[in-house]
Coordinates of C-alpha atoms in Angstrom, one line a residue:
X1 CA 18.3 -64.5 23.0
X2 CA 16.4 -61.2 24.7
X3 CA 12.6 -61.3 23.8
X4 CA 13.0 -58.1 21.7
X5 CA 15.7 -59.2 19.8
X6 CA 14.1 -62.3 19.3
X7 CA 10.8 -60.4 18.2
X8 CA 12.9 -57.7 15.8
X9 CA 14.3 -61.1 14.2
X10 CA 11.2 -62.7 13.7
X11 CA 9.2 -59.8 12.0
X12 CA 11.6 -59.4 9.8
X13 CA 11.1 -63.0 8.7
X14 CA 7.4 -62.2 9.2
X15 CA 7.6 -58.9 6.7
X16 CA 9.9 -61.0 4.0
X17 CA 7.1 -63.4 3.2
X18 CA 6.1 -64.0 -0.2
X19 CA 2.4 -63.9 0.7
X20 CA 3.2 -60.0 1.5
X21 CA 3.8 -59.7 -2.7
X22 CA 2.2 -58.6 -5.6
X23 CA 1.8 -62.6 -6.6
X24 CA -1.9 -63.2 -6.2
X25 CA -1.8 -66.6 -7.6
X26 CA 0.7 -67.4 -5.1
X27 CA -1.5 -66.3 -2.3
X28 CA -4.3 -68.4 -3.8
X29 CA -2.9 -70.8 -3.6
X30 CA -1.3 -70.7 -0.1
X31 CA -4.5 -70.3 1.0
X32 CA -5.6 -73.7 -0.4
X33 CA -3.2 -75.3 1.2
X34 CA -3.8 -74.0 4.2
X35 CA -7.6 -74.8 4.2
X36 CA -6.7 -78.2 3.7
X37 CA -4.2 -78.0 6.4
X38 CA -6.4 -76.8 8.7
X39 CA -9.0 -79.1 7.5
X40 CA -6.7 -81.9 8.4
X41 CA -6.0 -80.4 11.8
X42 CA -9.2 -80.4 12.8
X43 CA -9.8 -84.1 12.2
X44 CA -6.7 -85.9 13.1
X45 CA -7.3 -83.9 16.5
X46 CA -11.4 -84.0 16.6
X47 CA -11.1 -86.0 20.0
X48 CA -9.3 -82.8 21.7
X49 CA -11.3 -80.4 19.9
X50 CA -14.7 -82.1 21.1
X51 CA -13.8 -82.0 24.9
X52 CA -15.6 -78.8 26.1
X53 CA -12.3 -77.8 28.5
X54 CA -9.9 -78.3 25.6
X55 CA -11.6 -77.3 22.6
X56 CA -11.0 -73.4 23.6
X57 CA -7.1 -73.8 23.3
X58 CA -6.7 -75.9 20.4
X59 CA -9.1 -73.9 18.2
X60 CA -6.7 -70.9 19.0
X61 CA -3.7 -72.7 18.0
X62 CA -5.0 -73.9 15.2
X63 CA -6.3 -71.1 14.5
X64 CA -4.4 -67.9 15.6
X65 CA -0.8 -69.8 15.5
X66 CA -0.8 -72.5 12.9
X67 CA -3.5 -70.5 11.0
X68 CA -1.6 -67.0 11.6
X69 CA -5.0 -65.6 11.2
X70 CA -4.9 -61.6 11.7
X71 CA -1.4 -61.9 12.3
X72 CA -0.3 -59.2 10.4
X73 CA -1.8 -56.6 12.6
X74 CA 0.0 -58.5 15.7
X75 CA 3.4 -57.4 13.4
X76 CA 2.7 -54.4 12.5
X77 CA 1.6 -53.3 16.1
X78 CA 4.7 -55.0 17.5
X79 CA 7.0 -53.6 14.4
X80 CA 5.6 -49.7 15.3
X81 CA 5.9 -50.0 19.1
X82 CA 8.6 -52.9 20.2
X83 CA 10.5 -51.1 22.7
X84 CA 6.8 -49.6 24.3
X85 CA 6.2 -53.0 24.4
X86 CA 8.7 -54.2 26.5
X87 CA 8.3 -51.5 28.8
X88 CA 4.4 -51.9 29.0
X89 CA 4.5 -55.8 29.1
X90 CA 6.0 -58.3 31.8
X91 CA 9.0 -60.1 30.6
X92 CA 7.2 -63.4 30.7
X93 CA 4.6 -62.2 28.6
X94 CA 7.2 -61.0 26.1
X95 CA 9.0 -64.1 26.5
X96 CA 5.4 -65.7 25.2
X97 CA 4.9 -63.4 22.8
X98 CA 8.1 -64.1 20.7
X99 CA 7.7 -67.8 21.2
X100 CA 4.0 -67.7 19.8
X101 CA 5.2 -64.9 16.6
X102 CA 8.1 -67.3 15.8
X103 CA 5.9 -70.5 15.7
X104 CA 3.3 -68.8 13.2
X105 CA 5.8 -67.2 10.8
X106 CA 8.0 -70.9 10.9
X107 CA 4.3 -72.4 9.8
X108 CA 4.1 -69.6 7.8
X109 CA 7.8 -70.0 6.0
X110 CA 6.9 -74.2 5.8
X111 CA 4.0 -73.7 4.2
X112 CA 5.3 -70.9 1.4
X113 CA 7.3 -73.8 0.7
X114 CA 5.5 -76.3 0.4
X115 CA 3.2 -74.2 -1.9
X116 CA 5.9 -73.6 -4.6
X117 CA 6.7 -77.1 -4.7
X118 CA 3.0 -78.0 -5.1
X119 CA 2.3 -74.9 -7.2
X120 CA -0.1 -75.7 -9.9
X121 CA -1.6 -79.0 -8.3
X122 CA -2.8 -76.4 -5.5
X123 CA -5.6 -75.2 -8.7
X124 CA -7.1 -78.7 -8.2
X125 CA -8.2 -80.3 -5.0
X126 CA -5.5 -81.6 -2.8
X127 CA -5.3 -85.5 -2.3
X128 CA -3.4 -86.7 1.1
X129 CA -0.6 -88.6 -1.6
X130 CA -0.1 -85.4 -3.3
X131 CA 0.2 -83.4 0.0
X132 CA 2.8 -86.3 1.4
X133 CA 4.9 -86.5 -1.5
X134 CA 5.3 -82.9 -1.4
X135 CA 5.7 -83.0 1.6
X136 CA 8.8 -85.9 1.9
X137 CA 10.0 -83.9 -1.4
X138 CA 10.2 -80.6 1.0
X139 CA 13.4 -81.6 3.1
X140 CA 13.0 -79.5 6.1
X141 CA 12.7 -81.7 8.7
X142 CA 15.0 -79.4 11.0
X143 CA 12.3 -77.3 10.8
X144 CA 9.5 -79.3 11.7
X145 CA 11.1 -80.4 14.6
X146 CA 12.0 -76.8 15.7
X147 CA 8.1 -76.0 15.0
X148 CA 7.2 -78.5 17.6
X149 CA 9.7 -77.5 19.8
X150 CA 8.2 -73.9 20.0
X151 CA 4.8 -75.7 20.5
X152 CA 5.6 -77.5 23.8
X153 CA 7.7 -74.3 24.7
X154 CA 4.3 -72.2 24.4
X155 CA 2.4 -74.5 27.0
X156 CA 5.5 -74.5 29.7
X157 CA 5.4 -70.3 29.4
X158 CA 1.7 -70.2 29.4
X159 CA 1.5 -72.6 32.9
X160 CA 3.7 -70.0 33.9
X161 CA 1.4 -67.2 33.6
X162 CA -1.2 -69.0 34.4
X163 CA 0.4 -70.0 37.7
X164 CA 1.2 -66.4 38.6
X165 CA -1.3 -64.5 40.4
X166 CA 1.4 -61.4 39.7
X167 CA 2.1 -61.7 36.0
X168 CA -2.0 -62.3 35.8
X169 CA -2.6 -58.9 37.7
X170 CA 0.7 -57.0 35.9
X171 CA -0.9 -58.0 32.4
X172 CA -4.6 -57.3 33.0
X173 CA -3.2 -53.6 34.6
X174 CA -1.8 -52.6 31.3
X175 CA -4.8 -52.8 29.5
X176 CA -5.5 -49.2 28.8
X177 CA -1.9 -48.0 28.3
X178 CA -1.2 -51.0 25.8
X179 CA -4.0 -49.5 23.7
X180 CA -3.1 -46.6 24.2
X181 CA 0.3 -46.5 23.4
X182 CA -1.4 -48.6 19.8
X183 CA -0.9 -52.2 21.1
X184 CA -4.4 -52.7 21.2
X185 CA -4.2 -56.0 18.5
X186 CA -0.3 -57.7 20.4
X187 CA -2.6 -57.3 23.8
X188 CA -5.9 -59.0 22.6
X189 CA -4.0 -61.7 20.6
X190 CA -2.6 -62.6 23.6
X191 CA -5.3 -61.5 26.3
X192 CA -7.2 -64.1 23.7
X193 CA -5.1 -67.1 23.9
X194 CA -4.6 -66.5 27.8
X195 CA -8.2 -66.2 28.3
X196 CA -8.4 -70.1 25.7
X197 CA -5.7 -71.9 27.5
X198 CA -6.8 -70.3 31.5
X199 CA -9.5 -73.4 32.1
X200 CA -6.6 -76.1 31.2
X201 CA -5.0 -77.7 34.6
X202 CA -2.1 -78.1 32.4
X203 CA -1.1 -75.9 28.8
X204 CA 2.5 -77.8 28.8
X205 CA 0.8 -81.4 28.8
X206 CA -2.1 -80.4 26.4
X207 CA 0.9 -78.8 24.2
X208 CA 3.2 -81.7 24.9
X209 CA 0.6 -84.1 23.7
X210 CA -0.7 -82.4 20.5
X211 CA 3.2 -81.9 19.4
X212 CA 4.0 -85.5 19.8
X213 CA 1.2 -86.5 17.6
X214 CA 2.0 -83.9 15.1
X215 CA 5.6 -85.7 15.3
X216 CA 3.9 -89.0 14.7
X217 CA 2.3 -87.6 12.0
X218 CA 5.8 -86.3 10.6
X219 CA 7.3 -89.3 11.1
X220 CA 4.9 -91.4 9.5
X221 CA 4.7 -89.1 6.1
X222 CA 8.3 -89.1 5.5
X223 CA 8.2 -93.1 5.5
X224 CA 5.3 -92.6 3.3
X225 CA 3.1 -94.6 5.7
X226 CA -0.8 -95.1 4.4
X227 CA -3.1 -93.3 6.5
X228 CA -0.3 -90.9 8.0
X229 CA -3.1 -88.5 9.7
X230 CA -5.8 -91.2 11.2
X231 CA -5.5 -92.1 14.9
X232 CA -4.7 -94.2 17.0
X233 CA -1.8 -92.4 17.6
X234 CA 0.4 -94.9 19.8
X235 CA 3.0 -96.2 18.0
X236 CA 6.6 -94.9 19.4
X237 CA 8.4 -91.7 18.6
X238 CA 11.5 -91.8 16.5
X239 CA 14.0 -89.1 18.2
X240 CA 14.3 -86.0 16.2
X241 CA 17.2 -83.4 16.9
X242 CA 16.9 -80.0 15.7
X243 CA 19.8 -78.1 13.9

């Protein structure tokens, strides 16, 4: 699929969210979930996050992508001014840009879910059993595995910007007319996460190596493993297949 299709499709996911609803107890408590997601993050992946050259990208996908922090700005900018965008912005970036919106709204739509099935537990502190047997209860393991699909896929399209000398120059030229044309937030979202991933000799292997532990992770809660989130993280992958 075309990058703009693929972006049209995907803010129209984005815009159908529950969060965007009148339901303030819902958005509550999404966003205890998601605290304690992110809190989880952050320590199952504290080795990565402490090494000075990687710290820097995994903050911003933990962040910007998983966390879909000022995201809605990203939407609306991209909603108001697609086809400027694809104009203004080299195909590659594009090609980025629909691959990073579609992995925070599939977070996004996983973790709506997983809130209504927790629903009023999410008004106490979550446990790690009470997450996992939501969690095994949820039933969307296609997409979890297409969520760290799009992972890898965002380090393999970032190594090829970052290889590019051209694409570099091309994107850093449009600048001005990006903000001026009222793309200013979809240009420093990604200028950002350029700028965070740049210093890694490789996006695809950091990528490749923080989605196979989030598969491990999978993996383990659906067998309702003890400990599903604590390193080491060596044992071997069980092949997932997307649908």
């Amino acid at each position: 699929m075309a990058a703009g299709a693929r972006l049209q499709q995907t803010l129209d996911r984005f815009f159908a969210l529950q969060q965007h609803g009148d339901d303030v107890r819902f958005r509550q408590r999404l966003q205890r979930l998601q605290t304690w997601q992110s809190e989880r993050l952050y320590q199952s992946h504290r080795d990565i996050l402490e090494q000075p050259e990687t710290a820097p990208a995994v903050e911003f996908l933990f962040t910007d992508v998983y966390g879909g922090r000022d995201l809605k700005p990203v939407a609306e900018n991209i909603r108001r001014a697609l086809p400027k965008a694809l104009k203004l912005l080299p195909d590659r970036v594009m090609l980025t840009s629909a691959t990073v919106l579609e992995t925070a709204v599939l977070t996004q739509e996983l973790d709506e879910h997983l809130a209504a099935i927790l629903q009023a537990q999410l008004d106490q502190p979550l446990t790690a059993e009470l997450y996992a047997a939501a969690y095994r209860s949820q039933g969307r393991e296609a997409e979890r595995a297409r969520q760290l699909t799009l992972v890898a896929e965002i380090g393999a399209q970032i190594d090829r910007y970052v290889r590019s000398r051209m694409i570099q120059t091309t994107f850093r030229m449009v600048r001005r007319p990006a903000h001026a044309a009222g793309l200013g937030s979809l240009y420093d979202f990604l200028d950002h996460g350029f700028r965070a991933m740049r210093p890694l000799r490789s996006v695809d292997g950091l990528l490749r190596q923080l989605a196979a532990r989030e598969q491990l992770i999978m993996q383990r809660l659906l067998a309702g493993r003890e400990a599903p989130f604590a390193a080491p993280f060596t044992e071997p992958l069980a092949p997932f297949t997307e649908h």
